[in-house]
Coordinates of C-alpha atoms in Angstrom, one line a residue:
X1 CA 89.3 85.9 100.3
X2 CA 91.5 88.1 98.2
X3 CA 91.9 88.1 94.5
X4 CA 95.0 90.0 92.6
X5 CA 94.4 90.4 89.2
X6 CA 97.5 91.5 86.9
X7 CA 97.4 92.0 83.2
X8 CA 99.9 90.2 81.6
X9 CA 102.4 91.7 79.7
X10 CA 100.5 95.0 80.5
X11 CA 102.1 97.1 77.5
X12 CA 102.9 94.7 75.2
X13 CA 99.6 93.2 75.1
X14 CA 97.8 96.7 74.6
X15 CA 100.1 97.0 71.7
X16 CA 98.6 93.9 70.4
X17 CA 95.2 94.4 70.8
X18 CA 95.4 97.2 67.9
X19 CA 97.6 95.1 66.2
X20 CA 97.0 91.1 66.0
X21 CA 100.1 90.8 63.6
X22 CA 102.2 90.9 66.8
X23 CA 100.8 88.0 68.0
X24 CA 103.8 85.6 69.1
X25 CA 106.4 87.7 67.8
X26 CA 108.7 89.4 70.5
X27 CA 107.4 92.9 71.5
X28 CA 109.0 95.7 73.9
X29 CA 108.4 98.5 75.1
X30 CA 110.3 101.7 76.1
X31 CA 110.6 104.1 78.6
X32 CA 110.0 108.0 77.9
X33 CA 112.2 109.4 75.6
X34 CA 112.8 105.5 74.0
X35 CA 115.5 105.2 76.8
X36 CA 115.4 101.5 78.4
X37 CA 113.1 98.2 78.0
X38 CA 110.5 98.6 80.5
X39 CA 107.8 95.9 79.3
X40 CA 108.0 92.8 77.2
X41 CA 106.3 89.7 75.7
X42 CA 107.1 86.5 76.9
X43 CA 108.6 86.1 73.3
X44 CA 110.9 88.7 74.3
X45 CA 111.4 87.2 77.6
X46 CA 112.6 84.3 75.9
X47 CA 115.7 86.2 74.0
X48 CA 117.1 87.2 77.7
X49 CA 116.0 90.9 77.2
X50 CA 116.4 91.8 80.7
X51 CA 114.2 94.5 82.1
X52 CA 115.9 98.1 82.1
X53 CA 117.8 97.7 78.9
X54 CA 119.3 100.4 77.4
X55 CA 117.7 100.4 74.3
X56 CA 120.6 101.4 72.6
X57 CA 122.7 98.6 73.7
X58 CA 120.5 96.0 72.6
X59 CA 119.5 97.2 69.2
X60 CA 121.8 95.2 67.4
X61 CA 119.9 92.0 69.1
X62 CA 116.8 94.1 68.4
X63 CA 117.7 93.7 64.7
X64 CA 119.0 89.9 64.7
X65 CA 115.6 88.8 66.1
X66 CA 112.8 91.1 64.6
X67 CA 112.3 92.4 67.8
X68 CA 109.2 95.0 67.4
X69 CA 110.2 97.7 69.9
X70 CA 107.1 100.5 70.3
X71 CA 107.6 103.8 72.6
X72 CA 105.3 104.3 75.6
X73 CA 101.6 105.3 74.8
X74 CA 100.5 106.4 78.3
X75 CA 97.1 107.5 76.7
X76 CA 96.2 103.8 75.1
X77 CA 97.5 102.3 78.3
X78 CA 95.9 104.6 80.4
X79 CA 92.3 104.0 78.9
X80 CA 92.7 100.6 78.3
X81 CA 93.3 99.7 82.1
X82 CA 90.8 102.1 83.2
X83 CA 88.4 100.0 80.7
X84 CA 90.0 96.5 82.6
X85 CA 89.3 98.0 86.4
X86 CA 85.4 99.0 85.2
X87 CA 85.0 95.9 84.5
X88 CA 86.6 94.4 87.9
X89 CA 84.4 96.5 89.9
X90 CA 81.3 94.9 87.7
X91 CA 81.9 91.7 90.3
X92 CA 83.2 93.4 93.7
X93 CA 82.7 96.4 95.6
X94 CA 85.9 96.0 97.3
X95 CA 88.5 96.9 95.0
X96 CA 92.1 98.7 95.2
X97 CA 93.5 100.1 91.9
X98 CA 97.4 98.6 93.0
X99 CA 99.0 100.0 89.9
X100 CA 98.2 100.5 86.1
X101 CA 97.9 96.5 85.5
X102 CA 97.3 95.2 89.0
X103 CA 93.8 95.3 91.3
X104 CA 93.1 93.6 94.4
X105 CA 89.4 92.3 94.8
X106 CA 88.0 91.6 98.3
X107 CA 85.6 88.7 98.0
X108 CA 83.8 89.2 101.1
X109 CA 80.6 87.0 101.2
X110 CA 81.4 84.6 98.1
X111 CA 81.4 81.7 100.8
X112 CA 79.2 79.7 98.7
X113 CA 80.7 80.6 95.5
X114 CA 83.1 78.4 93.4
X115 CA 85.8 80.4 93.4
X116 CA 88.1 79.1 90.4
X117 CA 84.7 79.7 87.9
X118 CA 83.8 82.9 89.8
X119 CA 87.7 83.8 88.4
X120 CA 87.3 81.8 85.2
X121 CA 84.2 83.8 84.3
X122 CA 86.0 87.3 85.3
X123 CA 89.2 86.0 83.1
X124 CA 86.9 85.6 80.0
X125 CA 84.8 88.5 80.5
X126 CA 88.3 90.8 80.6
X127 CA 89.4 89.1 77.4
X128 CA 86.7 88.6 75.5
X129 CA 85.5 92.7 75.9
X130 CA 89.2 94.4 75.9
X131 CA 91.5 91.5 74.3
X132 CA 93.9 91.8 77.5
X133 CA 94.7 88.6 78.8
X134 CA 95.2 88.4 83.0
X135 CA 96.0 86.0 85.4
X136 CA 93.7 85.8 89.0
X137 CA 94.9 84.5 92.2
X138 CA 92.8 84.2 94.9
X139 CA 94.0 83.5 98.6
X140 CA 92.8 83.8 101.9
X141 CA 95.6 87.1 102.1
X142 CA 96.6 89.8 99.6
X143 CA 100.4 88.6 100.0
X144 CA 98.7 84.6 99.4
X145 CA 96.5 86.2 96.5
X146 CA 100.2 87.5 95.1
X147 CA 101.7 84.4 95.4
X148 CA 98.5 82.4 93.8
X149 CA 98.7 85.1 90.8
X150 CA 102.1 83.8 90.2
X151 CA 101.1 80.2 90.0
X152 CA 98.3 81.1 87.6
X153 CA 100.7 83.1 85.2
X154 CA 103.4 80.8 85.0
X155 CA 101.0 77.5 84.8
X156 CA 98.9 78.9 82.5
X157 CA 98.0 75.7 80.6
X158 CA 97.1 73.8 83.5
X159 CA 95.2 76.7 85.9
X160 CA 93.9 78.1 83.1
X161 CA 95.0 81.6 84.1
X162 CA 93.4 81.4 87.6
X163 CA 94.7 79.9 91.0
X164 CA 93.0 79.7 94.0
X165 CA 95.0 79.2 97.2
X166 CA 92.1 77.3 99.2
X167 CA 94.1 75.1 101.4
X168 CA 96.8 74.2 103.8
X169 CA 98.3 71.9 101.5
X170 CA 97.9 74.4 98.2
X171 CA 99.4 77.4 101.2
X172 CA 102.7 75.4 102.1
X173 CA 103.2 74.4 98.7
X174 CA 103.2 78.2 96.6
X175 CA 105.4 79.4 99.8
X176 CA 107.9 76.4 99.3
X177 CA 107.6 77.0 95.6
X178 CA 108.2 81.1 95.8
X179 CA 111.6 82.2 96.0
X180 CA 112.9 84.8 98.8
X181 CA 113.7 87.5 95.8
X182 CA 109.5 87.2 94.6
X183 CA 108.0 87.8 97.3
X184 CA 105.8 90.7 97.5
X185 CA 107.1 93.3 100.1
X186 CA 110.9 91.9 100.4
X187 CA 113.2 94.2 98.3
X188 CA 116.7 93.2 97.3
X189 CA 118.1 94.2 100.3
X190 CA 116.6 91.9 102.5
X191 CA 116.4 89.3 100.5
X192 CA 120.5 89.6 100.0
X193 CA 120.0 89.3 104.0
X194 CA 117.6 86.3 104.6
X195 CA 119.9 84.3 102.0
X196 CA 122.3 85.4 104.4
X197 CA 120.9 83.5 107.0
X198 CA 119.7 80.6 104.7
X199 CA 116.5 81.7 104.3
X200 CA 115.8 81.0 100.5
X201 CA 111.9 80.6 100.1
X202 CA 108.6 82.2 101.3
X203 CA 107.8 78.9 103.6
X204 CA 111.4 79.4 105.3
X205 CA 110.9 83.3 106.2
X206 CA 107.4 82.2 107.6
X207 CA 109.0 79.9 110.0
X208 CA 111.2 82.7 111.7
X209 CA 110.6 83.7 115.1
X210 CA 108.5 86.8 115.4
X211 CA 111.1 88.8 117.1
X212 CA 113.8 88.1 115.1
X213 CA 111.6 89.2 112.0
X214 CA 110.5 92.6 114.0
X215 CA 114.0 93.3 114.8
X216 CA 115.4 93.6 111.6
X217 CA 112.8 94.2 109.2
X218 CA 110.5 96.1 111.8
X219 CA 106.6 95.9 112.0
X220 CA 106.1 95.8 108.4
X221 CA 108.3 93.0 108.1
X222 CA 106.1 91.3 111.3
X223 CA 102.9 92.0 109.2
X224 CA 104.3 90.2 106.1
X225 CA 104.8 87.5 107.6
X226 CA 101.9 86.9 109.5
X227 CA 100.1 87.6 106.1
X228 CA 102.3 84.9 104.2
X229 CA 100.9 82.7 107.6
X230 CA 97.6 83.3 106.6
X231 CA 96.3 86.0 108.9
X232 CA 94.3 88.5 107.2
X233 CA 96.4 91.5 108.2
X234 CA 97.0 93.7 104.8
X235 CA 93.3 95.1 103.9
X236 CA 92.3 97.0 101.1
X237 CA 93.8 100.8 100.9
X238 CA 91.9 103.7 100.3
X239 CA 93.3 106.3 97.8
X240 CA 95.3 108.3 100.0
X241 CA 96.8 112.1 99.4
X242 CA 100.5 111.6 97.7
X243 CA 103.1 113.3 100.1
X244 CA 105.3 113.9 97.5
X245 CA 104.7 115.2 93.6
X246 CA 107.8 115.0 90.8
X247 CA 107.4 116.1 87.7
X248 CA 111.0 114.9 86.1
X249 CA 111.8 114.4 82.6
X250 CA 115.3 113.6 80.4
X251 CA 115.6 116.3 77.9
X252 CA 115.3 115.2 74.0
X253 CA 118.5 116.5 73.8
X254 CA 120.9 117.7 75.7
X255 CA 121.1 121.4 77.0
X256 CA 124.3 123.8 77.9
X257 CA 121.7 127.2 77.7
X258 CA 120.5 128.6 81.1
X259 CA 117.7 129.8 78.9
X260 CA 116.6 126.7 77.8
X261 CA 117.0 125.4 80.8
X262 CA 114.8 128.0 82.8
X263 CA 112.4 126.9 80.2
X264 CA 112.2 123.5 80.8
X265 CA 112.5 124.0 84.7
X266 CA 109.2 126.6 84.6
X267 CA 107.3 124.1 82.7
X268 CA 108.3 121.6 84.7
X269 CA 107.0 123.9 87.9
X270 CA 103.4 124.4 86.0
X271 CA 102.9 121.0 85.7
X272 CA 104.0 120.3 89.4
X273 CA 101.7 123.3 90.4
X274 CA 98.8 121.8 88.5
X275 CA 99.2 118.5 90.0
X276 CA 98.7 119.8 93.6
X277 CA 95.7 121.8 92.9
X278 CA 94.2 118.8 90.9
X279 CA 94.0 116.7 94.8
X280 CA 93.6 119.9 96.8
X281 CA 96.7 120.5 98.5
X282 CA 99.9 123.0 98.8
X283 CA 103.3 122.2 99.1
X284 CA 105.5 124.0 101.8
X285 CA 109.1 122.7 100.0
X286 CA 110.3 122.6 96.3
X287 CA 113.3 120.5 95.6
X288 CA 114.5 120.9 92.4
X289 CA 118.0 118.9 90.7
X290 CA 120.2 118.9 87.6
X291 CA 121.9 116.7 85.9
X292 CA 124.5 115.6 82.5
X293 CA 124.5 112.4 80.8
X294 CA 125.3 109.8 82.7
X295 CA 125.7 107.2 79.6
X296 CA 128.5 109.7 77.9
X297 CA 132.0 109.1 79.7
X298 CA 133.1 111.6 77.0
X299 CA 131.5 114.7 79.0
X300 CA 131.9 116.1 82.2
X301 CA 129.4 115.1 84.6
X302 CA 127.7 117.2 87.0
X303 CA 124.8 116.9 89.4
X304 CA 123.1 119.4 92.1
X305 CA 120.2 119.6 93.6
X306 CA 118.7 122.2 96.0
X307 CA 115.9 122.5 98.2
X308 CA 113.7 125.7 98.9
X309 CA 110.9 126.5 101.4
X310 CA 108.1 128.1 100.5
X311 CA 107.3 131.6 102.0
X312 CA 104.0 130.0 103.0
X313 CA 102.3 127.3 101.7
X314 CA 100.9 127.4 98.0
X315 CA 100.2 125.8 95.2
X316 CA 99.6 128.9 92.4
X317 CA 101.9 128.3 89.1
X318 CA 103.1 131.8 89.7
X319 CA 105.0 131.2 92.9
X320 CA 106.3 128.0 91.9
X321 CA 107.8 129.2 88.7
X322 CA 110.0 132.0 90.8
X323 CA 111.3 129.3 93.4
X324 CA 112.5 126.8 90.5
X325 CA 114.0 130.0 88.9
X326 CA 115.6 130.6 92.2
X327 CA 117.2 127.4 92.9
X328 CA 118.2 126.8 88.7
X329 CA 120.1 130.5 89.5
X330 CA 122.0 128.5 92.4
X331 CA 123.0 125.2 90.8
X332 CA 123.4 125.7 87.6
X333 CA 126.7 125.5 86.2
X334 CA 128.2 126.7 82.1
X335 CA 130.3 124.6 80.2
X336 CA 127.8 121.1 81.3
X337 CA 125.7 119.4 78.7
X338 CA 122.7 118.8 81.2
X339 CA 120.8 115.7 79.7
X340 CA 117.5 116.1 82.5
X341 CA 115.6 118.4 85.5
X342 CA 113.6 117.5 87.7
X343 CA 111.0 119.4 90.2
X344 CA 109.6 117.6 93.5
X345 CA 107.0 119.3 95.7
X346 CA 107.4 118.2 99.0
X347 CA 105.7 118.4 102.3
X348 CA 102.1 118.5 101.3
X349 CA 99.1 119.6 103.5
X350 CA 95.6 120.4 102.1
X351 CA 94.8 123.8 100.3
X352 CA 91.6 124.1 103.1
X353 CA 93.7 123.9 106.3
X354 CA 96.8 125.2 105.5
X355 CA 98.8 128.0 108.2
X356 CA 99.1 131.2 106.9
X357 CA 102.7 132.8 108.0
X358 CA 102.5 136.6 110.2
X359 CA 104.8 138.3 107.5
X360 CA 104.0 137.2 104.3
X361 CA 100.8 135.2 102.6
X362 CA 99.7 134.0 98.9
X363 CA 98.2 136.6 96.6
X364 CA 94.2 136.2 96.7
X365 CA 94.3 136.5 93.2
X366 CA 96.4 133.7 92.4
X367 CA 93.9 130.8 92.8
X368 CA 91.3 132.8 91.0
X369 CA 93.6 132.6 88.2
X370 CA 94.7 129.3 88.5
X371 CA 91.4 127.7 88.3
X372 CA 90.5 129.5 85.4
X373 CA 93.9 128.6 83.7
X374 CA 93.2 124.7 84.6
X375 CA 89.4 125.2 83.2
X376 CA 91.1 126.4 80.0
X377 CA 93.6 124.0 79.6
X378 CA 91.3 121.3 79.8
X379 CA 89.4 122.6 77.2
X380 CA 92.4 123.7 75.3
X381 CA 94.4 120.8 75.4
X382 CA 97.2 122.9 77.5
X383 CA 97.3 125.6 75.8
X384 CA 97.1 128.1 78.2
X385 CA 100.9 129.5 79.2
X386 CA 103.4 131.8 81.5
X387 CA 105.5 133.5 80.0
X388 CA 108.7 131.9 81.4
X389 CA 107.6 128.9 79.4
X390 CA 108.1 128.4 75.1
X391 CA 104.1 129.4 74.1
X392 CA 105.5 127.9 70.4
X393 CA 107.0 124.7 72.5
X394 CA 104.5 121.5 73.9
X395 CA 105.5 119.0 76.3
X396 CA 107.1 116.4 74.0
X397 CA 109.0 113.5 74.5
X398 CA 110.9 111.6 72.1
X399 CA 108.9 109.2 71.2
X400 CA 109.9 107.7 67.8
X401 CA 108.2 104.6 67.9
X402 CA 104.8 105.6 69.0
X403 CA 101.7 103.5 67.9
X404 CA 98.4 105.3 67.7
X405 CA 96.0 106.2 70.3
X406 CA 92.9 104.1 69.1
X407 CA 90.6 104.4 71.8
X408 CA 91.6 108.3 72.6
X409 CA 91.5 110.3 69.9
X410 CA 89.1 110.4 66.8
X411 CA 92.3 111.0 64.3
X412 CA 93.6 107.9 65.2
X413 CA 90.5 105.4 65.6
X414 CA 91.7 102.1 64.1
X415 CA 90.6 101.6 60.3
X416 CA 88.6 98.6 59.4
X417 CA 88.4 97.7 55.2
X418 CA 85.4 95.4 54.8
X419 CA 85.2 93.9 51.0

């Protein structure tokens, strides 16, 4: 058996934790740079905020409804899940981190357990020791254990937060019950496609010939399905090497200098460059892109994006830096407002096996360097710089309505008045 376990309301209830006064009022949370809604309570839910709002479209609803809107806090978040998954792994040593809110447990052996308590007691340990409330499903299959998560989040009062999918009956049922567009692993796309063909609920796609499935949504369509059956074909993953890395971010404000520009584009490149030595590997192509304001029919718009290869594969700060200042040179444009950058390492390979080219090859030095320049900065706090890159400036974000970091930094531990 399979158990998905998804914090509810991820953000928003982190923001609550800190702060009980938001209990049952409607809370959201924004994107970097306070751009669009990207989490909200089910108060929220309730006033038709959709997900992705521009923020600055709905403010005026915002206002109307005492909306309390917060800016990301990545470091809260961050610790507060990793605080969550600790305890997850307390009950199974089979478990896969799916995202920031979201782990699948593999119950393998629990034969003679009771399932629904076994989830009951993991529900009430999570809440009582972080204040994050989650909902369990637990099915014979991960894409079952989705579906059985759902059940438990939106029939809260009568599962008590936890579902287990434990029968034939309880199977056909969630499928019927699931709609096309929810299930796990079907994007829009085809799920515009299955409508198509009157296909309208997770029981209906199960019931499609195997052929048919394979033919147009190819063998990862095939394995969906057979999963939704009940065939235990999606196992745990192990952590696995990303083959890509961006590091992209929309400006604070928006830029027309090529200086400023090659700032934020070299800083952008040091991050990237840090990234890849942090899980070993080199990148062989750096793809870097431009862009105005989409939102501001008043400007011209422009976009361009290049990519370079790399004279041989590296990952050293240094090199990085004078490709993105290579490509900026080539797509860069005056008279634009540019409103963000973006750099994206591409074909990765590990640092230990990587080719060395006949003509050219990195700088011994380089690496020397670079791990004492990340051994610095992660005493320093970052602090450590190239000289293509503001030494006065620090990454920053706009970030207006930011709540504290109470379990990450000393300054900002919670205060507690006892009388």
């Amino acid at each position: 058996m399979f158990a998905l376990v998804d914090c509810n309301n991820f953000y928003a209830s982190c923001e609550r934790v800190f702060n009980p006064s938001l209990n049952g009022k409607p809370v959201v949370v924004l994107s970097n740079n306070d751009g669009c809604v990207i989490a909200r309570s089910n108060e929220a839910k309730a006033l038709e905020i959709p997900m992705g709002a521009p923020a600055f479209k709905f403010q005026s609803l915002f206002d109307k409804y005492n909306v309390h809107v917060f800016s990301s806090n990545y470091a809260l978040y961050g610790d507060m899940s990793s605080r969550v998954m600790n305890i997850l792994s307390d009950y199974t040593p089979d478990i896969e981190v799916y995202s920031i809110d979201e782990s699948f447990l593999k119950l393998k052996g629990f034969d003679h357990f009771d399932l629904n308590q076994y989830g009951l007691q993991i529900r009430y340990r999570v809440i009582k020791a972080t204040g994050i409330p989650i909902s369990i499903g637990i099915a014979p299959t991960k894409s079952l254990a989705k579906v059985a998560n759902k059940i438990a989040k939106k029939f809260t009062s009568q599962t008590g937060g936890v579902y287990v999918m434990d029968s034939e009956v309880k199977r056909m049922k969630g499928l019927k019950w699931t709609k096309i567009d929810d299930v796990w692993g079907i994007g829009r796309r085809y799920a515009e496609r299955l409508k198509k063909i009157n296909i309208h609920n997770a029981w209906q796609f199960t019931q499609l010939p195997n052929q048919y499935v394979q033919s147009k949504m190819s063998i990862v369509g095939l394995r969906l399905k057979r999963d939704l059956a009940g065939e235990n074909i999606l196992d745990l993953e192990e952590t696995q090497i990303k083959k890509n890395i961006a590091v992209t971010r929309a400006f604070e404000t928006m830029y027309s200098d090529y200086d400023e520009l090659r700032e934020r584009v070299s800083t952008y490149a040091v991050r990237a460059a840090a990234k890849l030595r942090k899980q070993d590997s080199c990148c062989n192509l750096i793809q870097l892109f431009l862009l105005t304001n989409p939102f501001r029919e008043d400007l011209k718009q422009y976009r361009a994006g290049i990519t370079l290869h790399c004279p041989y594969p590296t990952n050293s700060s240094i090199d990085l830096i004078k490709l993105a200042e290579t490509g900026l040179q080539k797509i860069y444009k005056e008279g634009y407002q540019y409103k963000k950058a973006g750099i994206i390492v591409m074909g990765l390979i590990s640092q230990n096996h990587r080719q060395l080219t006949l003509f050219e090859s990195p700088n011994a030095k380089h690496a020397i360097l670079m791990k004492t320049i990340d051994r610095l900065n992660r005493q320093l706090a970052d602090k450590v710089k190239f000289g293509s890159q503001d030494l006065g400036r620090t990454w920053k974000m706009r970030q207006d309505k930011l709540s504290k970091r109470y379990t990450s930094n000393i300054h900002e531990l919670i205060n507690i008045c006892c009388r």
